[in-house]
């Protein structure tokens, strides 16, 4: 776990730096400098682009990681990388052509509930293309076990740029229309910078004489379009459907709630940047001992780290919303529901990576289509009744089913699971601390309450994890910090 721990820590630091900037943007600047309608519009554009992005990417980011380590000659690698660069154009170009011909009809359908969307529909396509190729170039760097710079670009760069743009908007250097267009340009610039970095690690030598099994690569890429993108799709499907079913202002409230809950996913996102290619390597080399070890350690370490973040979110959520505009408190229960989703996802460790990089990846296509259908149905049923809480409940139920199916399948095919008795201890600790401090009110100003609760919770949680050595990796890190 040496390289995993090192790069995971680096990625976690940069990811949380991005989230600090993002928190300022999402919780304070967006809510103060934009109306809920315009904030909801930006959230809708980005979410819809995220829904389209997996299709535009054509599964290439996953395919790069799965197959690259299996090719040993330079010629095979050059041919493979050439194919990966051009494969997404098979989807991007035709959809762009259809979009130009049918723009009025498409924009009219998307804006049927909220007219404000119509004039900005074209930005969805631009952002989706930029996001897709960014992920491809990021994967290009990850196959060389270089994820730190890409993680900065993925988590920090665009948030800092938007932070600057928001102040430019506030001081009337930009109009709202110019601001929205500038946000799209930021994603394009981010993609170009990632491209130059990826090519600095290995300059592509175009070779269209593919000296490898192209059919297996294309088959995997085609299937993984849906299979490898369900989690990403699910996170933005609810916001897309909110924009179609209810007033767009609600997306602004939902956006803030999702942002707060997503903080829990940071450790997982940081660790997976390096564990994903390692999982592919162990599977390609049939090294089951290393795979099982990585599976169990990733789950335990992630649930410990994400557990403390989950607990801090839950115990401080009422005080946090007391600092925001009152209308945003409509989404308080959304935070709690989605936080549980994120915690359970961390519990699975490298479960996703194992399936995607194994010969059983086809099953995810079935699971993925099933979960998307379930999620769409639940959203249609629950949003009209429970509003944004209905979207959160739909996401929770769909993702819980999805996670359970993947966990069962890995155990069935590989005869392994990520849990131990320490998993139970950690979950019990999280539950007790969350319930105890959620209902505890010190009666001070919200900021003082947050500081006191957070300090006490972190101290108790850290002491128990360290005292009972619930994770060897985390104990080792804490020992080094204590010595220093």
Short mmCIF file of C-alpha atoms in Angstrom, two decimals:
data_model
loop_
_atom_site.label_atom_id
_atom_site.label_comp_id
_atom_site.label_asym_id
_atom_site.label_seq_id
_atom_site.Cartn_x
_atom_site.Cartn_y
_atom_site.Cartn_z
CA UNK A 1 0.00 0.00 0.00
CA UNK A 2 3.08 2.32 -0.01
CA UNK A 3 2.50 4.01 -3.36
CA UNK A 4 -1.24 3.93 -2.72
CA UNK A 5 -0.94 5.68 0.64
CA UNK A 6 1.55 8.26 -0.65
CA UNK A 7 -0.41 9.31 -3.72
CA UNK A 8 -3.73 8.97 -1.90
CA UNK A 9 -2.53 11.48 0.70
CA UNK A 10 -1.32 13.85 -2.02
CA UNK A 11 -4.59 13.52 -3.89
CA UNK A 12 -6.66 13.89 -0.72
CA UNK A 13 -4.88 17.14 0.18
CA UNK A 14 -5.36 18.66 -3.28
CA UNK A 15 -8.95 17.38 -3.46
CA UNK A 16 -9.83 18.97 -0.13
CA UNK A 17 -8.12 22.18 -1.21
CA UNK A 18 -10.45 22.13 -4.20
CA UNK A 19 -13.40 21.46 -1.95
CA UNK A 20 -12.52 24.37 0.31
CA UNK A 21 -12.60 26.68 -2.71
CA UNK A 22 -15.68 24.90 -3.98
CA UNK A 23 -17.38 25.30 -0.60
CA UNK A 24 -16.81 29.04 -0.68
CA UNK A 25 -18.21 29.13 -4.22
CA UNK A 26 -21.21 26.85 -3.64
CA UNK A 27 -22.23 27.90 -0.14
CA UNK A 28 -21.52 31.62 -0.18
CA UNK A 29 -20.55 33.23 -3.52
CA UNK A 30 -23.06 31.51 -5.80
CA UNK A 31 -25.83 32.01 -3.26
CA UNK A 32 -24.99 35.71 -2.79
CA UNK A 33 -23.92 36.80 -6.28
CA UNK A 34 -26.51 34.88 -8.36
CA UNK A 35 -30.24 34.44 -8.09
CA UNK A 36 -31.43 30.88 -7.33
CA UNK A 37 -32.71 30.71 -10.93
CA UNK A 38 -29.30 31.50 -12.46
CA UNK A 39 -27.48 29.27 -9.94
CA UNK A 40 -29.89 26.49 -10.79
CA UNK A 41 -29.25 27.09 -14.51
CA UNK A 42 -25.48 26.62 -14.10
CA UNK A 43 -26.07 23.50 -12.03
CA UNK A 44 -28.38 22.15 -14.73
CA UNK A 45 -25.91 22.83 -17.57
CA UNK A 46 -23.02 21.15 -15.73
CA UNK A 47 -25.13 18.20 -14.59
CA UNK A 48 -26.55 17.57 -18.05
CA UNK A 49 -23.01 17.76 -19.50
CA UNK A 50 -21.93 15.20 -16.90
CA UNK A 51 -24.77 12.92 -17.98
CA UNK A 52 -23.62 13.18 -21.62
CA UNK A 53 -19.90 12.98 -20.89
CA UNK A 54 -19.69 9.15 -20.43
CA UNK A 55 -21.25 8.69 -23.86
CA UNK A 56 -18.80 11.13 -25.45
CA UNK A 57 -15.87 9.46 -23.69
CA UNK A 58 -16.86 6.11 -25.24
CA UNK A 59 -15.45 4.26 -22.23
CA UNK A 60 -11.91 5.27 -23.20
CA UNK A 61 -10.68 6.31 -19.74
CA UNK A 62 -11.53 2.86 -18.35
CA UNK A 63 -10.22 1.10 -21.45
CA UNK A 64 -6.86 2.88 -21.22
CA UNK A 65 -6.32 1.67 -17.68
CA UNK A 66 -7.54 -1.88 -18.27
CA UNK A 67 -5.52 -2.73 -21.40
CA UNK A 68 -2.38 -0.55 -21.40
CA UNK A 69 -0.41 -2.65 -18.89
CA UNK A 70 -1.14 -5.78 -20.93
CA UNK A 71 0.71 -4.46 -24.00
CA UNK A 72 4.47 -4.94 -23.72
CA UNK A 73 5.83 -3.63 -27.05
CA UNK A 74 6.09 0.04 -28.06
CA UNK A 75 4.29 -0.66 -31.34
CA UNK A 76 1.29 -2.19 -29.57
CA UNK A 77 1.18 0.67 -27.10
CA UNK A 78 1.41 3.35 -29.81
CA UNK A 79 -1.39 1.73 -31.80
CA UNK A 80 -3.52 1.37 -28.70
CA UNK A 81 -3.01 5.01 -27.63
CA UNK A 82 -3.80 6.20 -31.16
CA UNK A 83 -7.08 4.31 -31.10
CA UNK A 84 -7.91 5.79 -27.69
CA UNK A 85 -7.42 9.34 -28.96
CA UNK A 86 -9.74 8.99 -31.95
CA UNK A 87 -12.37 6.55 -30.68
CA UNK A 88 -14.53 9.18 -28.87
CA UNK A 89 -14.96 11.07 -32.17
CA UNK A 90 -17.19 8.23 -33.38
CA UNK A 91 -19.80 9.55 -30.95
CA UNK A 92 -18.88 13.22 -30.58
CA UNK A 93 -18.99 14.12 -34.30
CA UNK A 94 -22.37 12.49 -35.16
CA UNK A 95 -24.05 13.87 -32.04
CA UNK A 96 -22.67 17.32 -32.81
CA UNK A 97 -24.06 17.08 -36.35
CA UNK A 98 -27.47 15.99 -35.04
CA UNK A 99 -27.33 18.79 -32.47
CA UNK A 100 -26.76 21.43 -35.16
CA UNK A 101 -29.61 20.15 -37.34
CA UNK A 102 -32.08 19.69 -34.50
CA UNK A 103 -30.98 22.47 -32.17
CA UNK A 104 -34.35 24.19 -31.92
CA UNK A 105 -36.22 20.99 -31.17
CA UNK A 106 -33.63 19.81 -28.59
CA UNK A 107 -33.38 23.16 -26.82
CA UNK A 108 -37.18 23.45 -26.80
CA UNK A 109 -37.55 20.03 -25.18
CA UNK A 110 -34.91 20.72 -22.51
CA UNK A 111 -36.46 24.09 -21.66
CA UNK A 112 -40.07 22.89 -21.57
CA UNK A 113 -40.30 23.48 -17.82
CA UNK A 114 -37.73 26.30 -17.53
CA UNK A 115 -37.42 28.71 -20.47
CA UNK A 116 -34.10 30.11 -19.21
CA UNK A 117 -32.31 26.91 -20.35
CA UNK A 118 -33.07 27.43 -24.05
CA UNK A 119 -30.43 30.06 -24.89
CA UNK A 120 -27.62 28.07 -23.27
CA UNK A 121 -28.31 24.56 -24.54
CA UNK A 122 -25.28 24.58 -26.89
CA UNK A 123 -22.96 24.98 -23.88
CA UNK A 124 -23.96 21.51 -22.66
CA UNK A 125 -22.31 19.94 -25.72
CA UNK A 126 -19.13 22.04 -25.42
CA UNK A 127 -18.72 21.29 -21.71
CA UNK A 128 -19.44 17.57 -22.20
CA UNK A 129 -16.75 17.26 -24.91
CA UNK A 130 -14.23 19.13 -22.74
CA UNK A 131 -15.05 16.93 -19.73
CA UNK A 132 -14.76 13.74 -21.80
CA UNK A 133 -11.32 14.50 -23.24
CA UNK A 134 -10.12 15.77 -19.87
CA UNK A 135 -10.88 12.36 -18.35
CA UNK A 136 -9.12 10.64 -21.26
CA UNK A 137 -5.94 12.70 -20.80
CA UNK A 138 -6.16 12.18 -17.02
CA UNK A 139 -6.32 8.41 -17.58
CA UNK A 140 -3.33 8.81 -19.93
CA UNK A 141 -1.33 10.14 -16.96
CA UNK A 142 -2.70 7.54 -14.51
CA UNK A 143 -1.42 4.62 -16.57
CA UNK A 144 2.04 6.05 -15.88
CA UNK A 145 1.16 6.17 -12.14
CA UNK A 146 1.14 9.97 -12.21
CA UNK A 147 -2.11 11.21 -10.75
CA UNK A 148 -1.14 14.20 -8.58
CA UNK A 149 -1.15 16.92 -11.27
CA UNK A 150 -4.29 15.54 -12.89
CA UNK A 151 -6.02 15.56 -9.53
CA UNK A 152 -5.13 19.24 -9.06
CA UNK A 153 -6.65 20.01 -12.45
CA UNK A 154 -9.71 17.86 -11.71
CA UNK A 155 -10.43 19.20 -8.24
CA UNK A 156 -8.80 22.63 -7.86
CA UNK A 157 -8.24 24.41 -11.17
CA UNK A 158 -11.82 25.00 -12.36
CA UNK A 159 -13.01 25.92 -8.86
CA UNK A 160 -10.34 28.59 -8.49
CA UNK A 161 -11.20 29.95 -11.94
CA UNK A 162 -14.92 30.07 -11.09
CA UNK A 163 -14.06 31.74 -7.76
CA UNK A 164 -12.35 34.53 -9.74
CA UNK A 165 -15.21 34.71 -12.26
CA UNK A 166 -17.77 35.06 -9.47
CA UNK A 167 -15.99 38.10 -8.10
CA UNK A 168 -15.70 39.50 -11.63
CA UNK A 169 -19.47 39.07 -11.88
CA UNK A 170 -20.03 40.68 -8.49
CA UNK A 171 -17.98 43.77 -9.42
CA UNK A 172 -19.82 43.96 -12.77
CA UNK A 173 -16.76 43.14 -14.88
CA UNK A 174 -18.92 40.38 -16.38
CA UNK A 175 -22.63 40.12 -17.08
CA UNK A 176 -24.50 36.97 -16.05
CA UNK A 177 -24.53 35.86 -19.69
CA UNK A 178 -20.76 36.36 -20.02
CA UNK A 179 -20.18 34.57 -16.72
CA UNK A 180 -22.05 31.47 -17.84
CA UNK A 181 -20.11 31.34 -21.12
CA UNK A 182 -16.83 31.89 -19.22
CA UNK A 183 -17.58 28.87 -17.01
CA UNK A 184 -17.80 26.72 -20.14
CA UNK A 185 -14.49 28.16 -21.41
CA UNK A 186 -12.82 27.21 -18.11
CA UNK A 187 -13.63 23.54 -18.75
CA UNK A 188 -12.14 23.78 -22.25
CA UNK A 189 -8.93 25.36 -20.92
CA UNK A 190 -8.69 22.69 -18.21
CA UNK A 191 -8.90 19.97 -20.86
CA UNK A 192 -6.14 21.58 -22.96
CA UNK A 193 -3.77 21.90 -19.99
CA UNK A 194 -4.36 18.25 -19.09
CA UNK A 195 -3.65 17.30 -22.69
CA UNK A 196 -0.25 19.03 -22.67
CA UNK A 197 0.68 17.38 -19.35
CA UNK A 198 -0.36 13.91 -20.51
CA UNK A 199 1.62 14.29 -23.72
CA UNK A 200 4.65 15.45 -21.71
CA UNK A 201 4.63 12.03 -20.01
CA UNK A 202 4.41 10.24 -23.33
CA UNK A 203 4.13 11.95 -26.68
CA UNK A 204 1.68 10.04 -28.87
CA UNK A 205 3.16 8.48 -31.96
CA UNK A 206 0.24 7.96 -34.30
CA UNK A 207 0.13 4.41 -35.58
CA UNK A 208 -3.00 3.20 -37.35
CA UNK A 209 -1.58 -0.29 -37.97
CA UNK A 210 -3.17 -1.78 -34.88
CA UNK A 211 -1.01 -4.73 -33.80
CA UNK A 212 -3.37 -5.98 -31.08
CA UNK A 213 -6.84 -7.44 -30.60
CA UNK A 214 -8.90 -4.41 -31.62
CA UNK A 215 -12.24 -6.22 -31.35
CA UNK A 216 -11.77 -6.96 -27.62
CA UNK A 217 -10.84 -3.31 -26.98
CA UNK A 218 -13.83 -1.99 -28.93
CA UNK A 219 -16.18 -4.46 -27.25
CA UNK A 220 -14.97 -3.40 -23.81
CA UNK A 221 -15.19 0.33 -24.66
CA UNK A 222 -18.70 -0.05 -26.04
CA UNK A 223 -19.98 -1.93 -23.01
CA UNK A 224 -18.23 0.33 -20.52
CA UNK A 225 -19.94 3.45 -21.92
CA UNK A 226 -22.89 2.63 -19.68
CA UNK A 227 -21.32 0.13 -17.32
CA UNK A 228 -18.39 2.25 -16.21
CA UNK A 229 -20.34 5.46 -15.91
CA UNK A 230 -23.38 4.57 -13.84
CA UNK A 231 -22.13 6.18 -10.62
CA UNK A 232 -21.26 9.43 -12.43
CA UNK A 233 -24.53 9.31 -14.34
CA UNK A 234 -26.52 8.70 -11.16
CA UNK A 235 -25.05 11.73 -9.39
CA UNK A 236 -26.39 14.10 -12.06
CA UNK A 237 -29.48 12.25 -13.25
CA UNK A 238 -31.47 13.59 -10.29
CA UNK A 239 -30.54 17.22 -11.07
CA UNK A 240 -31.36 16.71 -14.74
CA UNK A 241 -34.79 15.32 -13.81
CA UNK A 242 -35.38 18.08 -11.27
CA UNK A 243 -34.90 20.57 -14.11
CA UNK A 244 -37.47 18.69 -16.17
CA UNK A 245 -40.08 18.13 -13.45
CA UNK A 246 -40.04 21.14 -11.08
CA UNK A 247 -38.95 24.81 -10.94
CA UNK A 248 -35.22 25.22 -11.63
CA UNK A 249 -34.62 27.19 -8.38
CA UNK A 250 -34.76 23.85 -6.54
CA UNK A 251 -31.58 22.71 -8.30
CA UNK A 252 -29.71 25.52 -6.53
CA UNK A 253 -30.85 24.19 -3.13
CA UNK A 254 -30.09 20.63 -4.21
CA UNK A 255 -26.65 21.65 -5.53
CA UNK A 256 -25.60 23.02 -2.15
CA UNK A 257 -26.75 19.85 -0.38
CA UNK A 258 -24.98 17.58 -2.86
CA UNK A 259 -21.78 19.59 -2.56
CA UNK A 260 -21.75 19.24 1.23
CA UNK A 261 -22.39 15.47 1.04
CA UNK A 262 -19.79 14.97 -1.70
CA UNK A 263 -17.04 15.96 0.74
CA UNK A 264 -17.41 12.42 2.12
CA UNK A 265 -16.44 10.96 -1.27
CA UNK A 266 -13.08 12.78 -1.40
CA UNK A 267 -10.96 9.97 0.17
CA UNK A 268 -12.44 7.46 -2.27
CA UNK A 269 -11.84 9.72 -5.26
CA UNK A 270 -8.28 10.35 -4.15
CA UNK A 271 -7.43 6.70 -3.51
CA UNK A 272 -9.03 5.38 -6.70
CA UNK A 273 -6.76 7.54 -8.86
CA UNK A 274 -3.92 5.14 -7.98
CA UNK A 275 -5.73 1.92 -6.94
CA UNK A 276 -7.55 1.68 -10.29
CA UNK A 277 -4.40 1.06 -12.39
CA UNK A 278 -2.96 -1.14 -9.62
CA UNK A 279 -6.10 -3.29 -9.66
CA UNK A 280 -5.76 -3.68 -13.42
CA UNK A 281 -2.11 -4.68 -12.97
CA UNK A 282 -2.89 -7.35 -10.33
CA UNK A 283 -5.68 -8.79 -12.47
CA UNK A 284 -3.53 -8.84 -15.61
CA UNK A 285 -0.78 -10.63 -13.64
CA UNK A 286 -3.28 -12.93 -11.85
CA UNK A 287 -1.87 -11.80 -8.49
CA UNK A 288 -4.87 -12.65 -6.29
CA UNK A 289 -3.00 -12.32 -2.98
CA UNK A 290 -2.13 -8.67 -3.69
CA UNK A 291 -5.64 -8.05 -5.01
CA UNK A 292 -7.36 -9.38 -1.87
CA UNK A 293 -4.99 -7.38 0.32
CA UNK A 294 -5.71 -4.19 -1.64
CA UNK A 295 -9.47 -4.89 -1.55
CA UNK A 296 -9.65 -5.27 2.21
CA UNK A 297 -7.24 -2.46 3.07
CA UNK A 298 -8.88 -0.01 0.68
CA UNK A 299 -12.31 -0.67 2.20
CA UNK A 300 -11.14 -0.40 5.81
CA UNK A 301 -9.01 2.71 5.28
CA UNK A 302 -11.71 4.43 3.26
CA UNK A 303 -14.47 3.75 5.77
CA UNK A 304 -12.28 5.06 8.61
CA UNK A 305 -11.33 8.27 6.82
CA UNK A 306 -14.72 8.90 5.23
CA UNK A 307 -16.40 7.92 8.50
CA UNK A 308 -14.97 10.86 10.41
CA UNK A 309 -15.96 13.21 7.58
CA UNK A 310 -19.47 11.74 7.51
CA UNK A 311 -19.79 12.21 11.26
CA UNK A 312 -18.61 15.83 11.06
CA UNK A 313 -21.13 16.57 8.31
CA UNK A 314 -24.05 15.03 10.19
CA UNK A 315 -23.34 16.59 13.60
CA UNK A 316 -22.76 20.07 12.13
CA UNK A 317 -25.40 20.17 9.40
CA UNK A 318 -27.95 22.22 11.36
CA UNK A 319 -25.37 24.84 12.31
CA UNK A 320 -24.05 24.98 8.75
CA UNK A 321 -27.49 25.70 7.31
CA UNK A 322 -28.02 28.36 9.97
CA UNK A 323 -25.21 30.30 8.26
CA UNK A 324 -26.87 30.19 4.81
CA UNK A 325 -29.92 31.88 3.35
CA UNK A 326 -33.00 30.30 4.97
CA UNK A 327 -34.46 28.92 1.70
CA UNK A 328 -31.45 26.62 1.25
CA UNK A 329 -32.41 24.72 4.43
CA UNK A 330 -35.10 22.98 2.35
CA UNK A 331 -32.36 20.54 1.36
CA UNK A 332 -31.13 19.65 4.85
CA UNK A 333 -32.43 16.09 4.67
CA UNK A 334 -30.94 15.75 1.19
CA UNK A 335 -27.51 16.18 2.80
CA UNK A 336 -28.16 13.38 5.29
CA UNK A 337 -29.54 10.96 2.68
CA UNK A 338 -26.78 11.54 0.12
CA UNK A 339 -24.12 11.43 2.86
CA UNK A 340 -25.21 7.88 3.67
CA UNK A 341 -24.93 7.02 -0.04
CA UNK A 342 -21.35 8.34 -0.12
CA UNK A 343 -20.39 6.48 3.07
CA UNK A 344 -21.69 3.17 1.73
CA UNK A 345 -19.82 3.72 -1.52
CA UNK A 346 -16.54 4.11 0.42
CA UNK A 347 -17.32 0.87 2.22
CA UNK A 348 -17.00 -1.05 -1.07
CA UNK A 349 -13.32 -0.16 -1.50
CA UNK A 350 -12.00 -1.14 -4.95
CA UNK A 351 -15.11 -3.20 -5.78
CA UNK A 352 -15.77 -1.16 -8.94
CA UNK A 353 -12.18 -1.46 -10.13
CA UNK A 354 -12.19 -5.23 -9.73
CA UNK A 355 -15.26 -5.71 -11.92
CA UNK A 356 -14.33 -3.13 -14.56
CA UNK A 357 -10.82 -4.55 -15.01
CA UNK A 358 -11.77 -8.23 -14.92
CA UNK A 359 -13.21 -10.50 -17.59
CA UNK A 360 -16.59 -10.16 -15.91
CA UNK A 361 -17.04 -6.48 -16.80
CA UNK A 362 -20.03 -7.31 -19.04
CA UNK A 363 -22.25 -7.88 -15.99
CA UNK A 364 -21.95 -4.18 -15.15
CA UNK A 365 -23.79 -3.39 -18.36
CA UNK A 366 -26.78 -5.34 -17.06
CA UNK A 367 -26.49 -3.87 -13.56
CA UNK A 368 -25.99 -0.37 -14.97
CA UNK A 369 -29.00 -0.40 -17.27
CA UNK A 370 -31.13 -1.88 -14.49
CA UNK A 371 -30.11 0.79 -11.98
CA UNK A 372 -30.60 3.66 -14.42
CA UNK A 373 -34.11 2.42 -15.21
CA UNK A 374 -34.85 2.03 -11.50
CA UNK A 375 -33.49 5.52 -10.79
CA UNK A 376 -35.50 7.17 -13.58
CA UNK A 377 -38.68 5.45 -12.40
CA UNK A 378 -38.09 6.38 -8.76
CA UNK A 379 -37.34 10.00 -9.66
CA UNK A 380 -40.53 10.27 -11.70
CA UNK A 381 -42.52 8.80 -8.81
CA UNK A 382 -40.89 10.58 -5.88
CA UNK A 383 -39.94 14.08 -7.12
CA UNK A 384 -43.56 15.22 -7.70
CA UNK A 385 -44.46 14.01 -4.19
CA UNK A 386 -41.41 14.86 -2.08
CA UNK A 387 -39.68 17.48 -4.27
CA UNK A 388 -35.88 17.51 -3.80
CA UNK A 389 -36.11 15.00 -0.95
CA UNK A 390 -37.73 12.62 -3.43
CA UNK A 391 -34.72 12.93 -5.75
CA UNK A 392 -32.39 12.14 -2.84
CA UNK A 393 -34.44 9.11 -1.77
CA UNK A 394 -34.48 7.83 -5.36
CA UNK A 395 -30.69 8.15 -5.57
CA UNK A 396 -30.22 6.38 -2.24
CA UNK A 397 -32.43 3.41 -3.14
CA UNK A 398 -30.92 3.00 -6.61
CA UNK A 399 -27.30 3.29 -5.43
CA UNK A 400 -27.88 0.94 -2.47
CA UNK A 401 -29.23 -1.69 -4.87
CA UNK A 402 -26.33 -1.10 -7.28
CA UNK A 403 -23.70 -1.43 -4.55
CA UNK A 404 -25.30 -4.57 -3.16
CA UNK A 405 -25.36 -6.23 -6.58
CA UNK A 406 -21.68 -5.46 -7.22
CA UNK A 407 -20.64 -6.67 -3.77
CA UNK A 408 -22.54 -9.93 -4.25
CA UNK A 409 -21.08 -10.46 -7.71
CA UNK A 410 -17.43 -9.97 -6.71
CA UNK A 411 -17.90 -12.35 -3.80
CA UNK A 412 -19.53 -14.90 -6.11
CA UNK A 413 -16.84 -14.78 -8.83
CA UNK A 414 -13.67 -14.07 -6.83
CA UNK A 415 -14.65 -15.59 -3.46
CA UNK A 416 -13.66 -12.47 -1.54
CA UNK A 417 -15.25 -9.53 0.25
CA UNK A 418 -13.77 -6.36 1.77
CA UNK A 419 -15.16 -6.65 5.31
CA UNK A 420 -13.64 -7.61 8.65
CA UNK A 421 -14.64 -7.33 12.29
CA UNK A 422 -12.97 -3.90 12.30
CA UNK A 423 -15.51 -2.76 9.69
CA UNK A 424 -18.29 -3.43 12.18
CA UNK A 425 -16.45 -1.54 14.94
CA UNK A 426 -15.97 1.51 12.72
CA UNK A 427 -19.61 1.58 11.60
CA UNK A 428 -20.75 1.31 15.22
CA UNK A 429 -18.43 4.17 16.21
CA UNK A 430 -19.75 6.34 13.37
CA UNK A 431 -23.37 5.64 14.36
CA UNK A 432 -22.86 6.38 18.06
CA UNK A 433 -20.97 9.63 17.53
CA UNK A 434 -23.37 10.85 14.83
CA UNK A 435 -26.50 10.23 16.90
CA UNK A 436 -24.99 11.61 20.10
CA UNK A 437 -23.70 14.90 18.73
CA UNK A 438 -26.44 15.55 16.16
CA UNK A 439 -28.95 16.24 18.94
CA UNK A 440 -26.43 18.06 21.14
CA UNK A 441 -26.73 21.87 21.06
CA UNK A 442 -24.23 23.97 23.01
CA UNK A 443 -26.34 27.09 22.53
CA UNK A 444 -23.51 29.23 21.10
CA UNK A 445 -23.21 30.91 17.71
CA UNK A 446 -23.26 28.37 14.87
CA UNK A 447 -19.56 28.83 14.05
CA UNK A 448 -18.59 28.27 17.71
CA UNK A 449 -20.84 25.21 17.86
CA UNK A 450 -19.19 23.77 14.73
CA UNK A 451 -15.70 24.31 16.14
CA UNK A 452 -16.54 22.72 19.51
CA UNK A 453 -18.40 19.73 18.06
CA UNK A 454 -15.76 19.10 15.43
CA UNK A 455 -12.90 19.25 17.92
CA UNK A 456 -14.56 16.83 20.34
CA UNK A 457 -15.68 14.41 17.63
CA UNK A 458 -12.26 14.32 15.91
CA UNK A 459 -10.50 13.80 19.26
CA UNK A 460 -12.79 10.93 20.28
CA UNK A 461 -12.78 9.30 16.86
CA UNK A 462 -9.02 9.60 16.40
CA UNK A 463 -8.27 8.31 19.90
CA UNK A 464 -10.44 5.18 19.47
CA UNK A 465 -9.05 4.38 15.98
CA UNK A 466 -5.47 4.82 17.21
CA UNK A 467 -5.86 3.21 20.64
CA UNK A 468 -7.42 0.01 19.26
CA UNK A 469 -5.26 -0.06 16.10
CA UNK A 470 -8.26 -0.42 13.80
CA UNK A 471 -6.04 0.11 10.73
CA UNK A 472 -2.33 -0.67 10.53
CA UNK A 473 -1.81 1.82 7.69
CA UNK A 474 -3.50 4.68 9.53
CA UNK A 475 -1.73 3.82 12.81
CA UNK A 476 1.62 3.90 10.98
CA UNK A 477 0.84 7.34 9.54
CA UNK A 478 -0.26 8.66 12.96
CA UNK A 479 2.89 7.29 14.60
CA UNK A 480 5.04 9.15 12.07
CA UNK A 481 3.09 12.36 12.66
CA UNK A 482 3.38 11.99 16.44
CA UNK A 483 7.16 11.43 16.20
CA UNK A 484 7.54 14.56 14.10
#
